[in-house]
mmCIF file of C-alpha atoms in Angstrom:
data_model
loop_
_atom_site.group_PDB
_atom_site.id
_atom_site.type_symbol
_atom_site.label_atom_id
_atom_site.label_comp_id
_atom_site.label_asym_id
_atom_site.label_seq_id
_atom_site.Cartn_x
_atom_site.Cartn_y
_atom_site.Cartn_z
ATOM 1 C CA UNK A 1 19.936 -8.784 -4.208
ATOM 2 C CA UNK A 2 21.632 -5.744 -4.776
ATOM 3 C CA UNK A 3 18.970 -3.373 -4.007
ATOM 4 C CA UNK A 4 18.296 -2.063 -0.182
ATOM 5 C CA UNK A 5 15.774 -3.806 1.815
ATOM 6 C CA UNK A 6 12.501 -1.890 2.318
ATOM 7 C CA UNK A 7 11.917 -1.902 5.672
ATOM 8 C CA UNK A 8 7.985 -1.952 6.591
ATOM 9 C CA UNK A 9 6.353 -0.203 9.207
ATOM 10 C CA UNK A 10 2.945 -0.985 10.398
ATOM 11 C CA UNK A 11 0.000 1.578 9.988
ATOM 12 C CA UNK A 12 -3.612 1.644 11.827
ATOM 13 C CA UNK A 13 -3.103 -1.615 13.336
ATOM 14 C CA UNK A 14 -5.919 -1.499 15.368
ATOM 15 C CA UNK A 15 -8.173 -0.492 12.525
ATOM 16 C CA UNK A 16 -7.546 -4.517 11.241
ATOM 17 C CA UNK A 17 -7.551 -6.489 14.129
ATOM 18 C CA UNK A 18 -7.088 -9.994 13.696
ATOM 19 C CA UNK A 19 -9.215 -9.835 10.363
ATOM 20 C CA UNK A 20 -8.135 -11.165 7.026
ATOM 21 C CA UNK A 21 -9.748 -9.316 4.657
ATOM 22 C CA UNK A 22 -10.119 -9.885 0.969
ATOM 23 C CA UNK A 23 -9.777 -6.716 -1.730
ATOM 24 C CA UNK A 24 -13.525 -6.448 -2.768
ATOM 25 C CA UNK A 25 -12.844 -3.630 -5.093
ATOM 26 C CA UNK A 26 -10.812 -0.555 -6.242
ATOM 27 C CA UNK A 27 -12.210 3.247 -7.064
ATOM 28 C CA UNK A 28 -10.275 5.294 -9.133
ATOM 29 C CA UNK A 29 -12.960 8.456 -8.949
ATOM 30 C CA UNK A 30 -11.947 12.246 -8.179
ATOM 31 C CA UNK A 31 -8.602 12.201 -7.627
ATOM 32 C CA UNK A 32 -9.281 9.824 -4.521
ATOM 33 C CA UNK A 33 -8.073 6.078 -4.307
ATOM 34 C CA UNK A 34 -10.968 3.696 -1.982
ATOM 35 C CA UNK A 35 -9.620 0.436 -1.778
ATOM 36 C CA UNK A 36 -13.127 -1.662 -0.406
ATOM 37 C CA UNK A 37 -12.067 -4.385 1.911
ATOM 38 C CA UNK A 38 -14.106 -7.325 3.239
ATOM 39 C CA UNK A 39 -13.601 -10.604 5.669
ATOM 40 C CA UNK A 40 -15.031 -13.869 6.130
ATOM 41 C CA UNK A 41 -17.591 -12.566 8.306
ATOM 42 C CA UNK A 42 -18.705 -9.489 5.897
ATOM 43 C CA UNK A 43 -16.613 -6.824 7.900
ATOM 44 C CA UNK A 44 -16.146 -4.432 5.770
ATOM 45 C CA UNK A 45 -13.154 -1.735 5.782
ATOM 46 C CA UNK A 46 -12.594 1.396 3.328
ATOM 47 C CA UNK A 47 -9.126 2.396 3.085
ATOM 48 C CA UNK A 48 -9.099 6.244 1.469
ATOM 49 C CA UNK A 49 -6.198 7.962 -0.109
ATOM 50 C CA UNK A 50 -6.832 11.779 -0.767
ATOM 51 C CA UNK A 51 -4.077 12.729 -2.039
ATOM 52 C CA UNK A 52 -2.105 10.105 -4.275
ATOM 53 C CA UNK A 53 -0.328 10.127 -7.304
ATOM 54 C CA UNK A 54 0.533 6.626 -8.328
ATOM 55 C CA UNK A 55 -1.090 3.049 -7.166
ATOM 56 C CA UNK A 56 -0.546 -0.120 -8.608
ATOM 57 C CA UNK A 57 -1.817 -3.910 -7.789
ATOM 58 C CA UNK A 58 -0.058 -7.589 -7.723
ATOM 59 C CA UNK A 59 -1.828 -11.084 -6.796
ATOM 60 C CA UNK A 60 -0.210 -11.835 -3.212
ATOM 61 C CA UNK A 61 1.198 -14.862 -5.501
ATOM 62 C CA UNK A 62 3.321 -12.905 -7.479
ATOM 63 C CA UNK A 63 4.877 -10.542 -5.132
ATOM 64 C CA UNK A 64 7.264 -12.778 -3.673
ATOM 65 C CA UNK A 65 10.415 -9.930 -2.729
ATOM 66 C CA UNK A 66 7.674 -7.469 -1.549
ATOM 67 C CA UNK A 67 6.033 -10.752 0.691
ATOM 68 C CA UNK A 68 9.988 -11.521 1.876
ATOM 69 C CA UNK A 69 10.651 -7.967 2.768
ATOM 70 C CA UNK A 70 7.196 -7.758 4.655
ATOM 71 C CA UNK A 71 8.262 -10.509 6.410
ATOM 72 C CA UNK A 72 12.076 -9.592 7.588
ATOM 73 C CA UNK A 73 10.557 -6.407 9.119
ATOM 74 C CA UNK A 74 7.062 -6.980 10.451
ATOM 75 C CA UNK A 75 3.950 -8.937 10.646
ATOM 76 C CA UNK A 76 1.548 -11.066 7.949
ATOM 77 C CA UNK A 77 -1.502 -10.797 7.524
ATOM 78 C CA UNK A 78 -4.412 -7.740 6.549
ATOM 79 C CA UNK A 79 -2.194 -4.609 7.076
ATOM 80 C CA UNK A 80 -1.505 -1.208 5.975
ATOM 81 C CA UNK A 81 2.339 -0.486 5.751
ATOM 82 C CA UNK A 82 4.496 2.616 5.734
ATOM 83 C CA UNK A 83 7.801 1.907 3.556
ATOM 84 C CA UNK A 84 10.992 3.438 3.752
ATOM 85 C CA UNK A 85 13.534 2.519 1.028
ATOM 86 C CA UNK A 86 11.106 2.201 -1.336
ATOM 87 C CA UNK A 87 11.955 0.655 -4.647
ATOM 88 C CA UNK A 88 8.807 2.296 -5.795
ATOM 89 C CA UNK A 89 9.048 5.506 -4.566
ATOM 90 C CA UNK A 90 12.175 5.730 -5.977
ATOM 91 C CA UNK A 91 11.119 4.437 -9.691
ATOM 92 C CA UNK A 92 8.352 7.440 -9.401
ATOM 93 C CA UNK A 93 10.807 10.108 -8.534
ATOM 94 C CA UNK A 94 12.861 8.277 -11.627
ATOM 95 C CA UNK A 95 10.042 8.354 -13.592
ATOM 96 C CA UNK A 96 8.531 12.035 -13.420
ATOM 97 C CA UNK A 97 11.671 13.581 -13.343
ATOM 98 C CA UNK A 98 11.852 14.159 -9.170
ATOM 99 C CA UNK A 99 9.049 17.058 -9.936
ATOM 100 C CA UNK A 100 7.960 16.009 -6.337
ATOM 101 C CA UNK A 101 11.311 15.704 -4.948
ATOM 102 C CA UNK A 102 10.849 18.363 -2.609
ATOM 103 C CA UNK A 103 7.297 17.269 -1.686
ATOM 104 C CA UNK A 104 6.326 15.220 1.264
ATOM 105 C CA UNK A 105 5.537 11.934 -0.569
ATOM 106 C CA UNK A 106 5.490 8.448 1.013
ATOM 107 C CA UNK A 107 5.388 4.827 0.172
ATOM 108 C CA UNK A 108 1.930 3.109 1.329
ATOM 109 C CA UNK A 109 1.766 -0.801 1.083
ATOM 110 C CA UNK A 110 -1.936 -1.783 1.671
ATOM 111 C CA UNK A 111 -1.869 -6.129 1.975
ATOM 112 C CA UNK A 112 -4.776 -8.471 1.699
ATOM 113 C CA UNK A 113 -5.526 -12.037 1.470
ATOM 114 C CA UNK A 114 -5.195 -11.777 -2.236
ATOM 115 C CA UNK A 115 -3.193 -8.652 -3.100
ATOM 116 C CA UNK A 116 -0.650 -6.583 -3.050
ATOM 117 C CA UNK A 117 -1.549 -2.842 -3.618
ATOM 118 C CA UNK A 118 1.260 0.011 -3.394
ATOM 119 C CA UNK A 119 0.007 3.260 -3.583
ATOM 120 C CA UNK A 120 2.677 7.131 -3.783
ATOM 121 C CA UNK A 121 1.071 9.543 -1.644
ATOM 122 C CA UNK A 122 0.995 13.158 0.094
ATOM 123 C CA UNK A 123 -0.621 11.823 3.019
ATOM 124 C CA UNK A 124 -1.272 8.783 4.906
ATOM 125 C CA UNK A 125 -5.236 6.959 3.853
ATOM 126 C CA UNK A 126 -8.118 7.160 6.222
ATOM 127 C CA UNK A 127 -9.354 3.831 7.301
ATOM 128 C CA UNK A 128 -13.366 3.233 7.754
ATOM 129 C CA UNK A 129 -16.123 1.414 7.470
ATOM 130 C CA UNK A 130 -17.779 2.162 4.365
#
């Protein structure tokens, strides 16, 4: 590939444990982002973004360079990424005409048993049980 690897930093660790927890649902409401998480065992995890500008959502089956970059840089599994060299990030700055260019935005990749959720944000979610 010609593009630079995203290199993936783990987020909240601790907040996952050893869990492997399905997507249960998505909320688009107020100009917040909960992404409602659940486990085998009916744990249940809310992961909030306050202030974000862009998400978006693959099956885990079809997000084979974002799995391979994951997996050159850190760990499988539930987890909540920070990216740097985003592909993403840099298609929004593309796309709205760096308006935010000058803005602290980052690169959030949020993976599950099942998906694949990126989501462009001012600040970093907050992880709870709903």
């Amino acid at each position: 590939r010609l593009m630079a690897v995203s290199r993936y930093t783990v987020l909240e660790a601790e907040a996952f444990g050893s869990g492997r927890y399905a997507e249960d649902r998505i909320v688009d409401e107020g100009g917040v982002l909960d992404v409602f998480l659940e486990d085998e065992a009916g744990n249940r995890l809310r992961v909030s973004f306050n202030a974000y500008l862009a998400f978006r959502k693959m099956d885990e089956g079809d997000a084979f360079h974002t799995l391979a970059d994951i997996d050159e840089t850190s760990e499988t599994g539930t987890r909540l990424y920070s990216v740097v060299q985003s592909e993403y990030l840099r298609w929004f700055h593309f796309e709205s005409e760096a308006v935010h260019k000058s803005q602290k935005l980052a690169h959030y990749c949020l993976t599950t048993i099942d998906s694949v959720i990126d989501v462009i944000s001012f600040d970093p979610p907050d992880v709870s049980s709903p």
